[in-house]
């Protein structure tokens, strides 16, 4: 009988498996032990004590910052670079050390977090700690070994929970630092370092008391206020010690649990987003309803600024509900009611607020060449479910306006629309009319016919600057605020040739780089609101 031959394929399989496991394990542990990891805000929150006032993350990813360099004027680029260098010199480098950021620090640095911790010392508001992420542990070790060698006589070592803390006497200041896992911790007090170590070893951290979701790998800067109301009150207390914050203001602030702010680069320029987390959920009546873009299709494409929204009457109701907590607000509302009654012979709530219940758009337009006043023009579009009350209120205003000697009020039919015009000897001041049973249009110093005849293809919605500035904003929002900054500045300079005389070079460099700004707010859920702010920059 022929002896069976060994199976060569099955014989080499265990060897291949062991080789792959060895290679994979070596890669994994090599990556963990030598390469480190990029720092994120969420990662740094795990070692920042729960009592922290604020934690800020700044990306050091060169690819992300290079995107920003695609925008702005030469002056803007210089301003950005100078601010970055100043930040690095103040928070990362050591005064007396001959350190080059690009050569000595950039190869191993993987993000920076700056946290503010409450200070136990009298007269000191907070302590600062910097957390540096390590993406290459070998290069980071070589860097700090170099510092220790150069300053061998000026470095003292102590241990806290088996982690070494280094103290470097740098000229007139003391610097303490330590390293563990993928972090380097730097502070000017040893107690601050020990707080971080204690948190790392199991103490309560910012990550333990937050359900906040943190975006990763897209932001240049993130700022997290875990207890916003106390942080804000502390700022006021330390900035203006003599001011006593009213109880009503404190009550409003205490409704905010935390805030997370992000800054990122998009194809239009910079995006800033703030996520506000509330302590208690808003009721249905307190939540603002999303608005459509329907009215924007009737706004001219040369609009300088526009604001859209909805439910002014609902907002007024919310304001009235707050008067019981804010006495000054109650006084202000009563004064507004009294002036409306005395000057216009109208009831503020019944005659005005009641029919402002739909979506609206308020726009600022360039000066009308046909208007001898040469002033900016404007328009107001409103959707209302109460045309009857609106007409009654307008008729009452017209009767009051007829008492003004220089005003001439006329009505005319324009394409089936009953249009009322208030004229002065110099120009047409106001024109308005109901386009249908639910839509009201008012033109200020402009031409009613021109505005009413705007086609969607010639509207702001098709303006390239507007489209770029608003493309990444949430569609399900409570309204827009948009401004073509260059057009606005051009108008300002035309009115005042000395407009820039009192401004700094930095302010003008920044303004010259911005094409437009756009802002929206939206409700994510009953306990979370969001504000998005886009800054469109010119390409370099």
Coordinates of C-alpha atoms in Angstrom, one line a residue, residues 205-457:
X205 CA -14.5 64.2 32.5
X206 CA -16.4 66.4 30.0
X207 CA -17.1 63.2 28.0
X208 CA -19.0 61.7 31.0
X209 CA -21.8 64.3 31.3
X210 CA -22.5 65.1 27.6
X211 CA -24.7 63.6 25.0
X212 CA -23.3 66.1 22.5
X213 CA -22.3 64.7 19.1
X214 CA -19.0 66.0 17.8
X215 CA -18.1 66.1 14.1
X216 CA -14.8 64.6 13.2
X217 CA -12.1 65.4 10.7
X218 CA -13.9 68.3 9.0
X219 CA -13.4 71.3 11.4
X220 CA -10.6 73.8 11.6
X221 CA -11.7 74.9 15.1
X222 CA -14.3 73.6 17.6
X223 CA -15.3 75.4 20.8
X224 CA -17.3 73.5 23.5
X225 CA -19.1 75.3 26.4
X226 CA -20.3 72.4 28.6
X227 CA -22.0 74.8 31.0
X228 CA -22.7 77.9 29.0
X229 CA -24.8 79.8 31.4
X230 CA -22.2 79.6 34.3
X231 CA -19.4 80.4 31.8
X232 CA -21.2 83.5 30.5
X233 CA -22.1 84.8 34.0
X234 CA -18.5 84.2 35.1
X235 CA -17.2 86.3 32.2
X236 CA -19.6 89.2 33.1
X237 CA -18.6 88.9 36.8
X238 CA -14.9 89.1 36.1
X239 CA -15.1 91.7 33.3
X240 CA -17.4 94.1 35.0
X241 CA -17.4 93.3 38.8
X242 CA -19.7 96.1 39.7
X243 CA -22.6 94.8 37.6
X244 CA -25.2 92.7 39.2
X245 CA -26.9 90.3 36.7
X246 CA -30.6 90.4 37.1
X247 CA -32.4 87.3 38.2
X248 CA -34.5 87.4 35.0
X249 CA -31.4 87.4 32.8
X250 CA -30.0 84.4 34.8
X251 CA -33.2 82.5 34.3
X252 CA -32.9 83.0 30.6
X253 CA -29.3 81.9 30.5
X254 CA -30.0 78.9 32.7
X255 CA -32.3 77.5 29.9
X256 CA -29.1 76.8 27.9
X257 CA -27.3 73.6 28.8
X258 CA -24.3 73.7 26.4
X259 CA -23.1 75.1 23.1
X260 CA -20.8 73.6 20.5
X261 CA -19.4 75.9 17.8
X262 CA -17.5 74.7 14.7
X263 CA -15.5 76.5 12.1
X264 CA -14.8 74.6 8.8
X265 CA -13.8 75.4 5.2
X266 CA -16.2 74.8 2.3
X267 CA -16.2 75.6 -1.4
X268 CA -17.6 79.0 -0.7
X269 CA -15.2 79.9 2.1
X270 CA -15.8 79.6 5.9
X271 CA -18.8 78.0 7.7
X272 CA -19.5 78.6 11.3
X273 CA -22.1 76.5 13.1
X274 CA -23.3 76.7 16.6
X275 CA -25.4 73.9 18.2
X276 CA -27.3 75.1 21.3
X277 CA -28.6 72.4 23.6
X278 CA -31.4 73.4 26.0
X279 CA -32.1 72.1 29.5
X280 CA -35.8 71.5 28.9
X281 CA -37.6 70.9 25.6
X282 CA -39.5 73.7 23.9
X283 CA -43.2 73.4 23.7
X284 CA -44.9 73.3 20.3
X285 CA -45.8 77.0 20.5
X286 CA -42.3 77.9 21.4
X287 CA -40.7 76.2 18.4
X288 CA -40.3 78.3 15.3
X289 CA -41.7 76.7 12.1
X290 CA -39.5 76.2 9.0
X291 CA -40.2 78.6 6.1
X292 CA -40.1 78.0 2.4
X293 CA -38.1 79.8 -0.4
X294 CA -41.3 80.9 -2.2
X295 CA -41.0 84.6 -1.4
X296 CA -37.3 84.7 -2.4
X297 CA -38.5 84.0 -6.0
X298 CA -40.0 87.5 -5.9
X299 CA -37.0 89.3 -4.6
X300 CA -34.9 91.0 -7.3
X301 CA -31.5 89.5 -8.0
X302 CA -29.6 92.8 -7.3
X303 CA -30.8 92.8 -3.7
X304 CA -28.1 94.0 -1.3
X305 CA -29.6 92.4 1.9
X306 CA -32.6 90.3 2.7
X307 CA -34.2 88.8 5.8
X308 CA -36.9 86.1 5.6
X309 CA -38.9 84.4 8.3
X310 CA -42.4 83.6 9.4
X311 CA -45.0 83.9 12.2
X312 CA -44.3 87.3 13.6
X313 CA -47.5 86.9 15.7
X314 CA -46.1 83.7 17.2
X315 CA -42.9 85.4 18.1
X316 CA -44.8 88.2 19.7
X317 CA -46.8 85.6 21.8
X318 CA -43.5 84.1 23.0
X319 CA -42.2 87.5 23.9
X320 CA -45.3 88.2 25.9
X321 CA -44.9 84.9 27.8
X322 CA -41.5 86.0 28.9
X323 CA -42.7 89.3 30.4
X324 CA -43.5 87.6 33.7
X325 CA -39.8 86.7 34.0
X326 CA -38.4 89.9 32.6
X327 CA -39.9 93.1 34.1
X328 CA -37.9 95.4 31.8
X329 CA -39.4 93.5 28.8
X330 CA -42.9 94.0 30.1
X331 CA -42.2 97.8 30.5
X332 CA -40.9 98.0 26.9
X333 CA -44.0 96.2 25.5
X334 CA -46.3 98.5 27.4
X335 CA -44.5 101.5 26.1
X336 CA -44.8 100.2 22.5
X337 CA -48.5 99.7 22.9
X338 CA -49.0 103.2 24.3
X339 CA -47.0 104.9 21.5
X340 CA -49.0 102.9 18.9
X341 CA -52.2 104.0 20.4
X342 CA -51.2 107.6 20.8
X343 CA -49.4 108.2 17.5
X344 CA -51.3 105.9 15.1
X345 CA -54.6 105.4 17.0
X346 CA -54.2 101.7 16.6
X347 CA -54.0 98.7 19.0
X348 CA -50.6 97.1 18.6
X349 CA -51.8 93.5 19.0
X350 CA -55.2 93.6 17.4
X351 CA -54.5 96.0 14.5
X352 CA -50.9 95.1 13.6
X353 CA -49.6 91.9 15.1
X354 CA -52.7 89.8 14.5
X355 CA -52.4 89.7 10.7
X356 CA -48.6 89.2 10.6
X357 CA -49.1 85.5 10.8
X358 CA -47.4 84.1 7.6
X359 CA -44.0 84.1 6.0
X360 CA -42.4 87.4 5.2
X361 CA -39.4 88.8 3.3
X362 CA -37.8 92.2 3.9
X363 CA -35.2 93.3 1.4
X364 CA -32.8 96.3 0.8
X365 CA -32.3 97.3 -2.8
X366 CA -29.9 99.6 -4.6
X367 CA -31.0 103.3 -5.0
X368 CA -33.8 103.6 -7.6
X369 CA -32.5 105.8 -10.5
X370 CA -36.1 107.1 -11.0
X371 CA -36.2 108.4 -7.5
X372 CA -34.9 111.9 -7.0
X373 CA -34.2 111.2 -3.4
X374 CA -31.4 108.8 -4.5
X375 CA -32.0 106.7 -1.4
X376 CA -31.9 103.0 -0.9
X377 CA -35.0 101.2 -2.0
X378 CA -36.8 98.4 -0.1
X379 CA -39.6 95.9 -0.2
X380 CA -41.7 93.9 2.2
X381 CA -43.7 90.8 1.2
X382 CA -46.0 89.2 3.6
X383 CA -48.3 86.1 3.5
X384 CA -51.3 86.6 5.7
X385 CA -54.4 84.7 6.5
X386 CA -56.2 87.8 7.7
X387 CA -56.5 90.2 4.8
X388 CA -59.6 91.8 6.2
X389 CA -57.8 93.0 9.3
X390 CA -54.8 94.1 7.2
X391 CA -56.9 96.2 4.9
X392 CA -58.6 97.8 7.9
X393 CA -55.3 98.7 9.6
X394 CA -53.9 100.2 6.3
X395 CA -57.1 102.3 5.8
X396 CA -56.7 103.7 9.3
X397 CA -53.0 104.5 8.7
X398 CA -54.0 106.3 5.4
X399 CA -56.6 108.4 7.3
X400 CA -53.9 109.4 9.8
X401 CA -51.4 110.2 7.0
X402 CA -53.8 112.5 5.2
X403 CA -53.3 114.9 8.1
X404 CA -49.7 115.4 7.0
X405 CA -49.6 118.5 4.7
X406 CA -46.9 117.3 2.2
X407 CA -48.2 113.8 1.7
X408 CA -50.4 112.9 -1.2
X409 CA -52.1 109.5 -1.1
X410 CA -53.5 108.1 -4.3
X411 CA -54.9 104.7 -5.4
X412 CA -54.7 103.2 -8.9
X413 CA -55.3 99.9 -10.6
X414 CA -52.2 98.2 -11.9
X415 CA -52.8 95.0 -13.8
X416 CA -55.9 94.3 -11.6
X417 CA -54.2 95.1 -8.3
X418 CA -55.5 98.0 -6.2
X419 CA -52.2 99.9 -5.4
X420 CA -52.0 102.7 -2.9
X421 CA -49.1 105.2 -3.2
X422 CA -47.9 107.8 -0.7
X423 CA -46.1 110.6 -2.5
X424 CA -44.1 113.6 -1.4
X425 CA -43.4 116.5 -3.8
X426 CA -39.9 115.0 -4.4
X427 CA -40.7 111.3 -5.0
X428 CA -42.9 108.3 -4.4
X429 CA -42.3 107.1 -0.8
X430 CA -44.4 104.0 -0.3
X431 CA -46.5 101.8 -2.6
X432 CA -48.5 98.8 -1.5
X433 CA -51.3 96.4 -2.5
X434 CA -52.6 92.9 -2.1
X435 CA -51.5 90.6 -4.9
X436 CA -54.2 88.1 -3.9
X437 CA -56.2 87.2 -0.8
X438 CA -53.1 86.0 1.1
X439 CA -50.1 88.0 -0.2
X440 CA -49.3 91.6 0.5
X441 CA -46.5 93.6 -1.2
X442 CA -45.0 96.9 -0.1
X443 CA -42.3 98.9 -2.0
X444 CA -40.3 101.6 -0.2
X445 CA -39.1 104.4 -2.6
X446 CA -39.0 101.8 -5.4
X447 CA -41.3 101.0 -8.3
X448 CA -44.2 98.7 -7.3
X449 CA -44.7 97.5 -10.9
X450 CA -41.1 96.5 -11.4
X451 CA -41.0 94.5 -8.1
X452 CA -44.3 92.8 -8.8
X453 CA -43.1 91.7 -12.2
X454 CA -40.0 90.0 -11.1
X455 CA -39.7 86.5 -12.7
X456 CA -38.1 83.5 -10.8
X457 CA -35.4 83.5 -13.4

